[in-house]
Short mmCIF file of C-alpha atoms in Angstrom, two decimals:
data_model
loop_
_atom_site.label_atom_id
_atom_site.label_comp_id
_atom_site.label_asym_id
_atom_site.label_seq_id
_atom_site.Cartn_x
_atom_site.Cartn_y
_atom_site.Cartn_z
CA MET A 1 -146.59 94.71 138.05
CA THR A 2 -147.13 92.52 141.09
CA THR A 3 -150.15 91.70 143.20
CA THR A 4 -150.05 91.34 146.97
CA ALA A 5 -152.27 89.04 148.99
CA VAL A 6 -152.50 89.41 152.79
CA ARG A 7 -152.17 86.19 154.77
CA LYS A 8 -153.25 85.74 158.37
CA ASP A 9 -150.46 83.33 159.26
CA GLY A 10 -147.47 85.24 157.96
CA PRO A 11 -146.11 88.08 155.88
CA ALA A 12 -147.73 89.23 152.68
CA ALA A 13 -147.28 86.88 149.74
CA VAL A 14 -146.27 88.42 146.46
CA THR A 15 -147.62 86.87 143.27
CA PRO A 16 -145.37 87.56 140.29
CA ALA A 17 -146.97 89.22 137.30
CA PRO A 18 -147.90 86.78 134.53
CA THR A 19 -145.57 86.54 131.57
CA VAL A 20 -146.19 85.87 127.89
CA GLY A 21 -144.10 82.70 128.09
CA GLY A 22 -146.14 81.43 131.01
CA HIS A 23 -149.36 82.25 129.18
CA VAL A 24 -148.21 80.28 126.13
CA ARG A 25 -147.17 77.32 128.29
CA ASN A 26 -150.53 77.33 130.05
CA TYR A 27 -152.35 77.40 126.72
CA LEU A 28 -150.31 74.51 125.32
CA SER A 29 -150.96 72.59 128.52
CA ARG A 30 -154.71 73.10 128.11
CA VAL A 31 -154.53 71.92 124.51
CA ARG A 32 -152.62 68.80 125.52
CA GLY A 33 -155.23 68.25 128.21
CA GLY A 34 -158.01 68.20 125.62
CA ASP A 35 -159.21 71.82 125.77
CA VAL A 36 -158.68 72.63 122.09
CA GLY A 37 -161.55 75.11 121.80
CA ALA A 38 -161.91 76.56 118.31
CA LEU A 39 -158.30 75.79 117.34
CA PRO A 40 -159.22 73.01 114.84
CA ALA A 41 -161.76 75.30 113.12
CA VAL A 42 -159.26 78.16 112.85
CA LEU A 43 -156.53 75.91 111.51
CA GLY A 44 -158.98 74.28 109.10
CA LEU A 45 -160.13 77.68 107.86
CA ILE A 46 -156.54 78.75 107.25
CA VAL A 47 -155.72 75.54 105.37
CA LEU A 48 -158.88 75.73 103.23
CA CYS A 49 -158.31 79.39 102.33
CA THR A 50 -154.68 78.65 101.47
CA VAL A 51 -155.58 75.71 99.23
CA PHE A 52 -158.32 77.58 97.34
CA ALA A 53 -156.14 80.68 97.06
CA ILE A 54 -153.43 78.58 95.41
CA MET A 55 -155.81 76.67 93.15
CA ARG A 56 -157.99 79.65 92.11
CA PRO A 57 -156.11 82.83 93.07
CA SER A 58 -157.81 85.24 90.68
CA SER A 59 -161.35 84.21 91.60
CA PHE A 60 -161.13 83.14 95.25
CA LEU A 61 -159.04 86.12 96.37
CA SER A 62 -161.14 88.72 94.59
CA ALA A 63 -162.99 91.39 96.58
CA GLY A 64 -166.28 90.29 95.01
CA ASN A 65 -165.85 86.70 96.15
CA PHE A 66 -164.81 87.84 99.62
CA ALA A 67 -168.06 89.79 99.96
CA ASN A 68 -170.00 86.85 98.53
CA LEU A 69 -168.66 84.59 101.28
CA PHE A 70 -170.41 86.72 103.90
CA THR A 71 -173.78 86.83 102.18
CA GLN A 72 -173.56 83.18 101.11
CA GLY A 73 -173.05 81.86 104.62
CA ALA A 74 -175.06 84.43 106.60
CA ALA A 75 -178.35 82.53 106.96
CA VAL A 76 -176.67 79.26 107.94
CA THR A 77 -174.41 81.06 110.42
CA LEU A 78 -177.36 82.77 112.11
CA ILE A 79 -179.24 79.49 112.49
CA ALA A 80 -176.06 77.84 113.82
CA MET A 81 -175.69 80.62 116.42
CA GLY A 82 -179.09 79.65 117.80
CA LEU A 83 -178.30 75.95 117.68
CA VAL A 84 -175.29 76.53 119.95
CA PHE A 85 -177.65 77.26 122.86
CA VAL A 86 -179.49 73.96 122.33
CA LEU A 87 -176.30 71.96 121.84
CA LEU A 88 -174.88 73.37 125.08
CA LEU A 89 -177.57 71.36 126.90
CA GLY A 90 -176.73 68.21 124.98
CA GLU A 91 -180.00 68.54 123.05
CA ILE A 92 -180.61 68.87 119.29
CA ASP A 93 -183.04 70.81 117.12
CA LEU A 94 -183.61 69.12 113.77
CA SER A 95 -186.45 71.50 112.94
CA ALA A 96 -184.36 74.70 112.86
CA GLY A 97 -184.03 74.69 109.07
CA PHE A 98 -187.71 74.45 108.23
CA ALA A 99 -188.56 76.65 111.23
CA SER A 100 -186.58 79.36 109.44
CA GLY A 101 -188.62 78.57 106.32
CA VAL A 102 -191.90 78.95 108.21
CA CYS A 103 -190.81 82.30 109.61
CA ALA A 104 -189.64 83.46 106.18
CA ALA A 105 -193.01 82.46 104.71
CA VAL A 106 -194.80 84.43 107.44
CA LEU A 107 -192.59 87.42 106.61
CA ALA A 108 -193.39 87.18 102.91
CA ASN A 109 -197.12 86.83 103.47
CA VAL A 110 -197.31 89.76 105.88
CA VAL A 111 -195.26 92.17 103.78
CA THR A 112 -196.31 91.11 100.26
CA VAL A 113 -199.74 89.51 100.48
CA LEU A 114 -201.17 91.54 103.37
CA GLY A 115 -199.23 94.70 102.56
CA TYR A 116 -197.98 95.57 106.05
CA PRO A 117 -194.73 97.54 106.62
CA TRP A 118 -191.43 95.69 106.76
CA TRP A 119 -191.02 96.07 110.52
CA VAL A 120 -194.41 94.47 111.17
CA ALA A 121 -193.38 91.53 108.98
CA VAL A 122 -190.07 91.17 110.84
CA LEU A 123 -191.81 91.21 114.22
CA ALA A 124 -194.33 88.63 112.97
CA ALA A 125 -191.55 86.35 111.74
CA VAL A 126 -189.56 86.56 114.98
CA ALA A 127 -192.73 86.09 117.07
CA THR A 128 -193.45 82.96 115.04
CA GLY A 129 -189.99 81.71 115.91
CA VAL A 130 -190.58 82.36 119.60
CA VAL A 131 -193.87 80.43 119.48
CA ILE A 132 -192.24 77.51 117.68
CA GLY A 133 -189.37 77.40 120.17
CA THR A 134 -191.73 77.59 123.14
CA ALA A 135 -193.80 74.68 121.83
CA LEU A 136 -190.72 72.54 121.18
CA GLY A 137 -189.23 73.38 124.56
CA MET A 138 -192.44 72.58 126.43
CA LEU A 139 -192.69 69.18 124.76
CA VAL A 140 -189.07 68.39 125.64
CA ALA A 141 -188.93 69.83 129.16
CA LYS A 142 -192.43 69.33 130.53
CA ILE A 143 -193.66 66.18 128.78
CA GLY A 144 -190.24 64.54 128.56
CA ILE A 145 -190.17 63.62 124.89
CA PRO A 146 -186.57 63.39 123.62
CA SER A 147 -185.55 66.46 121.66
CA PHE A 148 -184.53 64.29 118.72
CA VAL A 149 -188.08 62.96 118.36
CA VAL A 150 -189.80 66.30 118.98
CA THR A 151 -187.69 68.24 116.52
CA LEU A 152 -187.78 65.46 113.93
CA ALA A 153 -191.57 65.71 114.07
CA GLY A 154 -191.17 69.47 113.75
CA PHE A 155 -188.90 68.98 110.75
CA LEU A 156 -191.66 67.08 108.95
CA ALA A 157 -194.54 69.26 110.15
CA PHE A 158 -192.87 72.59 109.39
CA GLN A 159 -192.08 71.42 105.89
CA GLY A 160 -195.83 71.01 105.40
CA VAL A 161 -196.54 74.39 107.00
CA VAL A 162 -194.21 76.09 104.52
CA LEU A 163 -196.09 74.44 101.67
CA LEU A 164 -199.40 75.66 103.08
CA LEU A 165 -198.13 79.20 103.58
CA VAL A 166 -196.79 79.48 100.03
CA LYS A 167 -199.96 77.99 98.56
CA GLU A 168 -198.63 74.55 97.65
CA GLY A 169 -195.57 75.55 95.70
CA THR A 170 -196.01 79.11 94.52
CA ASN A 171 -193.26 81.68 94.90
CA ILE A 172 -193.92 84.76 97.06
CA SER A 173 -191.74 87.69 96.09
CA VAL A 174 -190.18 89.99 98.66
CA ARG A 175 -189.83 93.45 97.13
CA ASP A 176 -189.67 95.72 100.16
CA GLU A 177 -186.51 97.81 99.81
CA VAL A 178 -185.52 97.52 103.46
CA LEU A 179 -185.86 93.74 103.53
CA VAL A 180 -184.07 93.29 100.20
CA ALA A 181 -181.22 95.49 101.43
CA ILE A 182 -180.41 93.19 104.36
CA ALA A 183 -178.56 90.62 102.23
CA ASN A 184 -178.10 92.53 98.97
CA ARG A 185 -176.90 96.03 99.88
CA ASN A 186 -173.73 97.43 101.39
CA LEU A 187 -172.81 100.05 103.94
CA ALA A 188 -171.19 103.27 102.80
CA PRO A 189 -167.37 102.88 102.99
CA THR A 190 -167.05 105.60 105.64
CA LEU A 191 -169.73 103.93 107.77
CA GLY A 192 -167.86 100.65 107.51
CA TRP A 193 -164.69 102.30 108.84
CA ALA A 194 -166.64 104.04 111.59
CA LEU A 195 -168.22 100.79 112.78
CA THR A 196 -164.80 99.12 112.69
CA ALA A 197 -163.35 101.85 114.90
CA VAL A 198 -166.27 101.49 117.34
CA ALA A 199 -165.80 97.71 117.45
CA VAL A 200 -162.05 97.92 118.11
CA VAL A 201 -162.37 100.67 120.72
CA GLY A 202 -165.22 98.83 122.45
CA TYR A 203 -163.31 95.55 122.49
CA ALA A 204 -160.19 97.31 123.81
CA ALA A 205 -162.19 98.98 126.58
CA VAL A 206 -163.74 95.69 127.67
CA GLN A 207 -160.41 93.85 127.64
CA LEU A 208 -158.49 96.55 129.50
CA LEU A 209 -161.25 97.06 132.06
CA ARG A 210 -161.39 93.34 132.72
CA HIS A 211 -157.60 93.21 133.08
CA ARG A 212 -157.58 96.13 135.52
CA ASN A 213 -160.38 94.69 137.64
CA ARG A 214 -158.72 91.29 137.93
CA VAL A 215 -155.41 92.87 138.89
CA ALA A 216 -157.12 95.05 141.49
CA ARG A 217 -158.78 91.98 143.03
CA GLY A 218 -155.54 90.01 143.08
CA LEU A 219 -156.76 87.43 140.57
CA ILE A 220 -154.66 85.68 137.96
CA THR A 221 -154.95 87.50 134.65
CA ASP A 222 -153.45 87.43 131.19
CA PRO A 223 -150.26 89.43 130.58
CA ILE A 224 -150.93 92.93 129.32
CA ALA A 225 -148.88 92.07 126.22
CA VAL A 226 -151.36 89.29 125.39
CA VAL A 227 -154.27 91.66 125.89
CA ALA A 228 -152.61 94.20 123.58
CA LEU A 229 -151.97 91.44 121.03
CA ARG A 230 -155.67 90.50 121.03
CA ILE A 231 -156.71 94.10 120.50
CA GLY A 232 -154.14 94.62 117.76
CA GLY A 233 -155.07 91.35 116.08
CA LEU A 234 -158.75 92.30 115.99
CA ALA A 235 -157.87 95.72 114.59
CA VAL A 236 -155.74 94.17 111.83
CA ILE A 237 -158.36 91.55 110.89
CA LEU A 238 -161.26 93.99 110.83
CA GLY A 239 -159.22 96.70 109.12
CA THR A 240 -158.06 94.34 106.38
CA ALA A 241 -161.58 92.99 105.84
CA VAL A 242 -163.12 96.47 105.60
CA TYR A 243 -160.37 97.65 103.24
CA VAL A 244 -160.98 94.73 100.87
CA LEU A 245 -164.76 95.09 101.05
CA ASN A 246 -164.49 98.81 100.31
CA LEU A 247 -162.74 98.09 97.02
CA GLU A 248 -164.81 98.55 93.89
CA ARG A 249 -166.44 95.22 92.97
CA SER A 250 -168.61 96.33 90.07
CA ARG A 251 -167.62 95.16 86.60
CA ASN A 252 -168.99 98.35 85.09
CA VAL A 253 -168.68 101.37 87.36
CA LEU A 254 -170.52 103.54 84.82
CA ILE A 255 -173.69 101.53 85.40
CA THR A 256 -173.46 100.92 89.15
CA SER A 257 -170.95 101.07 91.99
CA LEU A 258 -170.57 98.06 94.25
CA LYS A 259 -168.41 98.52 97.32
CA GLY A 260 -168.71 98.53 101.08
CA VAL A 261 -169.36 96.06 103.90
CA PRO A 262 -172.51 93.96 103.32
CA ILE A 263 -175.29 95.09 105.66
CA VAL A 264 -175.73 91.56 106.97
CA VAL A 265 -172.21 91.60 108.46
CA PRO A 266 -172.88 94.12 111.27
CA ILE A 267 -176.18 92.33 111.94
CA ILE A 268 -174.29 89.09 112.60
CA ALA A 269 -171.67 91.00 114.61
CA VAL A 270 -174.27 92.57 116.90
CA LEU A 271 -175.99 89.24 117.50
CA LEU A 272 -172.57 87.67 118.17
CA VAL A 273 -171.80 90.28 120.83
CA ILE A 274 -175.21 89.86 122.44
CA GLY A 275 -175.00 86.07 122.44
CA THR A 276 -171.47 86.10 123.83
CA PHE A 277 -172.45 88.52 126.58
CA VAL A 278 -175.45 86.39 127.55
CA LEU A 279 -173.44 83.19 127.77
CA GLN A 280 -170.30 84.53 129.42
CA ARG A 281 -171.41 87.52 131.49
CA THR A 282 -174.84 86.64 132.89
CA SER A 283 -176.11 84.20 135.49
CA TYR A 284 -178.48 82.83 132.84
CA GLY A 285 -175.51 81.90 130.67
CA ARG A 286 -173.74 80.23 133.58
CA HIS A 287 -176.92 78.26 134.28
CA ILE A 288 -176.95 77.03 130.67
CA TYR A 289 -173.41 75.68 131.04
CA ALA A 290 -174.27 74.17 134.41
CA VAL A 291 -177.33 72.34 133.06
CA GLY A 292 -175.35 71.17 130.05
CA GLY A 293 -172.52 69.91 132.24
CA ASN A 294 -174.64 68.06 134.80
CA ARG A 295 -178.40 68.45 134.76
CA GLU A 296 -179.07 66.77 138.08
CA ALA A 297 -176.36 68.73 139.89
CA ALA A 298 -177.79 71.94 138.43
CA ARG A 299 -181.26 71.00 139.64
CA ARG A 300 -179.97 70.35 143.16
CA ALA A 301 -178.18 73.70 143.08
CA GLY A 302 -181.56 75.40 142.68
CA ILE A 303 -181.43 76.13 138.94
CA GLU A 304 -184.78 76.05 137.15
CA VAL A 305 -183.72 73.34 134.70
CA ASP A 306 -187.01 73.12 132.80
CA ARG A 307 -187.11 76.88 132.32
CA ILE A 308 -183.56 76.84 130.96
CA ARG A 309 -184.39 74.00 128.57
CA ILE A 310 -187.48 75.78 127.23
CA SER A 311 -185.63 79.07 126.84
CA VAL A 312 -182.80 77.65 124.71
CA PHE A 313 -185.30 76.27 122.21
CA MET A 314 -186.94 79.68 122.11
CA ILE A 315 -183.59 81.31 121.38
CA CYS A 316 -182.78 78.70 118.74
CA SER A 317 -186.04 79.18 116.86
CA SER A 318 -185.81 82.97 117.16
CA MET A 319 -182.36 82.89 115.59
CA ALA A 320 -183.75 80.55 112.93
CA ALA A 321 -186.37 83.21 112.22
CA ILE A 322 -183.65 85.82 111.71
CA GLY A 323 -181.81 83.37 109.46
CA GLY A 324 -185.02 82.89 107.48
CA ILE A 325 -185.41 86.65 107.07
CA VAL A 326 -181.86 86.87 105.69
CA ALA A 327 -182.48 83.93 103.35
CA ALA A 328 -185.67 85.55 102.04
CA SER A 329 -183.80 88.81 101.56
CA ARG A 330 -180.99 87.17 99.61
CA ALA A 331 -183.39 85.27 97.32
CA ASN A 332 -185.86 88.18 97.07
CA SER A 333 -188.55 85.56 97.57
CA VAL A 334 -189.80 82.60 99.57
CA ASP A 335 -190.57 79.19 98.08
CA PRO A 336 -191.19 75.64 99.40
CA ASN A 337 -187.43 75.00 99.55
CA THR A 338 -186.68 77.95 101.85
CA GLY A 339 -185.05 76.52 104.96
CA GLY A 340 -184.90 73.06 103.42
CA SER A 341 -182.32 71.17 101.40
CA ASN A 342 -178.94 71.38 103.18
CA VAL A 343 -179.70 74.34 105.47
CA LEU A 344 -180.17 72.33 108.68
CA LEU A 345 -177.23 70.03 107.95
CA TYR A 346 -174.93 72.96 107.28
CA ALA A 347 -176.15 74.82 110.39
CA VAL A 348 -175.54 71.88 112.73
CA GLY A 349 -172.26 71.23 110.97
CA ALA A 350 -171.21 74.86 111.42
CA ALA A 351 -171.83 74.78 115.17
CA VAL A 352 -169.96 71.49 115.65
CA ILE A 353 -167.10 72.31 113.27
CA GLY A 354 -166.58 75.57 115.15
CA GLY A 355 -165.99 73.72 118.41
CA THR A 356 -169.38 73.34 120.13
CA SER A 357 -169.66 69.93 121.74
CA LEU A 358 -172.47 67.57 120.83
CA PHE A 359 -172.30 66.24 124.38
CA GLY A 360 -173.24 69.55 125.98
CA GLY A 361 -171.51 71.92 128.36
CA LYS A 362 -168.93 73.32 125.93
CA GLY A 363 -169.34 75.89 123.20
CA ARG A 364 -169.58 79.56 122.30
CA VAL A 365 -171.60 81.62 119.87
CA LEU A 366 -168.31 82.47 118.17
CA ASP A 367 -167.95 78.76 117.33
CA ALA A 368 -170.98 79.00 115.03
CA VAL A 369 -169.46 81.98 113.21
CA LEU A 370 -166.13 80.20 112.70
CA GLY A 371 -167.86 76.99 111.64
CA GLY A 372 -170.13 78.93 109.31
CA ALA A 373 -167.04 80.46 107.72
CA VAL A 374 -165.55 76.99 107.19
CA VAL A 375 -168.75 75.70 105.57
CA ALA A 376 -169.04 78.80 103.37
CA VAL A 377 -165.41 78.53 102.24
CA ILE A 378 -165.83 74.84 101.36
CA GLU A 379 -168.99 75.45 99.36
CA ASN A 380 -167.64 78.58 97.69
CA GLY A 381 -164.15 77.31 96.94
CA MET A 382 -165.26 73.98 95.55
CA GLY A 383 -167.86 75.74 93.44
CA LEU A 384 -165.13 77.94 91.95
CA MET A 385 -163.11 74.81 91.17
CA GLY A 386 -166.06 73.31 89.31
CA TYR A 387 -166.87 70.44 91.65
CA SER A 388 -170.41 69.08 91.70
CA ALA A 389 -172.84 69.38 94.60
CA GLY A 390 -172.19 65.72 95.42
CA VAL A 391 -168.49 66.34 96.01
CA LYS A 392 -169.29 69.38 98.17
CA TYR A 393 -171.58 67.28 100.37
CA VAL A 394 -168.95 64.56 100.75
CA VAL A 395 -166.20 67.02 101.71
CA THR A 396 -168.45 68.90 104.15
CA GLY A 397 -169.51 65.59 105.70
CA VAL A 398 -165.89 64.51 106.14
CA VAL A 399 -165.03 67.84 107.77
CA LEU A 400 -168.00 67.48 110.13
CA LEU A 401 -166.95 63.94 111.02
CA LEU A 402 -163.42 65.14 111.74
CA ALA A 403 -164.76 67.92 113.97
CA ALA A 404 -166.97 65.48 115.91
CA SER A 405 -164.01 63.11 116.26
CA VAL A 406 -161.83 65.91 117.62
CA ASP A 407 -164.57 66.74 120.12
CA ALA A 408 -164.90 63.13 121.29
CA LEU A 409 -161.14 62.62 121.54
CA SER A 410 -160.60 65.92 123.36
CA ARG A 411 -163.29 65.02 125.91
CA ARG A 412 -161.66 61.63 126.44
CA ARG A 413 -158.29 63.30 126.87
CA ALA A 414 -159.75 65.84 129.30
CA ALA A 415 -161.33 63.05 131.36
CA ALA A 416 -158.04 61.13 131.44
CA THR A 417 -156.05 64.17 132.58
CA GLY A 418 -158.70 65.33 135.05
CA THR A 419 -159.14 68.73 133.41
CA ARG A 420 -162.90 68.34 133.06
#
C-alpha cells in the first residue's frame, strides 16, 4: 500500500508503505535516544516471574497464586493509576494512601453503622475522595504551597481522621455481599471468556480504525503486520490468563468451587481504558502533558494551568477512594491501618517502576498497572520463598531506585540526542 501526497511545485510524491523492519529500527532508535517507555518494567516483570517460577514452580505457577496476584496488588494498582495524573505534572501526593483509608472508613460507616445500601456507601466514599482532592489541589494551585508539603500534611491529618472514623482503633466489619464480592468473588467462566472476546474485538476495531484513518490522511502509520501482531498478542495474553483463572482452584471441590476471573480484574481494566482514553484521546489529556512538560509555555498557550492542577489531585484522590473500597472488600473490614503501612510507598513505586517520570510530562495509566504487577510479584514471590518483610522492603526499594535511575538517565540521554 502506498500513500500519495500532492505537491504544488511538482509531480505527486509517493511515500512508500512502512515496513516491519523500518518499524523495528525506529523503535530501537527511540530506545537509544532515551525513550524507553515501559520496557524496563516489562523486562523486569519477565525476569522476576522467571526467577520465582524456577525457585518455587509448584507454588508460584499455580492457578491459585496467579489469581492471588491480581487481588493482592489491586488496591495499590488503583491508587498508582491515580498518582500517574499527579506525577505527570511533576507533583506528588503523599496523602494518597491514607486518603484511601479515609474513604474506606466512610464506606464502612455508611454501609455498616448507618445501614445504607452498598451503592450509597460507594458514592459517599468516592465523593469524599473528590472533596479531598479538591482541597489539596486548591492549596497547591491557588495558594502556591508545594505539593510535597500539602500532601505530607494530608498524610498526617488523614491518619488521624481514620482513627476518628473507626472510633480510635476499633474494627468496622464490611459484610455487604456486593462489597465483599469486589475483591473476593469471581466471574463465571463463560462471562470471563465473553469479556475477553469483547476486549480483543474492541481493541482490534480501535487499532484498525486508527490505521485506516492515518493511511487515508497520508500520515505515517505502523505497518499492518505490527498492528496485527499487537492484536494477536493481546488475544494470546488475555486468553492464556482467562484459561488459567478458569481452572479449578479449590482444594475441596465437594465443599466449594473456586474458579473464574476475579471481579476486581475487569474493574481495573475498565478504569485503565477510561484513563488511557482521557490522557491520549482528549484535549484535557493533552493539556496535562503540556503543563507537565512546560508549565509556563502551557499558560501562554491559553491552558488553564490552575484548573488542570486541581483536577489531577481530584482524580488522584478519587482513584485512591476506589483503591480504599477494594482494600476494605478484600479485608472484609476497615481498621486504623487501612491505607497505611506500605500502601503509599508501593503505589508511588508502582507508578515510577512502570515508567512514569518523577519529573513530569511522561507517563501512562498503563505504567501503573505494569508497575503494580512488578510490586505484587516481588511481594508474592518473596513471600513464597520465605523471606521476611524486611527483605521484601529492601528489594522493592532497590527496584524503585533502579527505575528512578533509568528515568533520570533516559531523560539525560534524550536531552543529549535532542529527542525531547
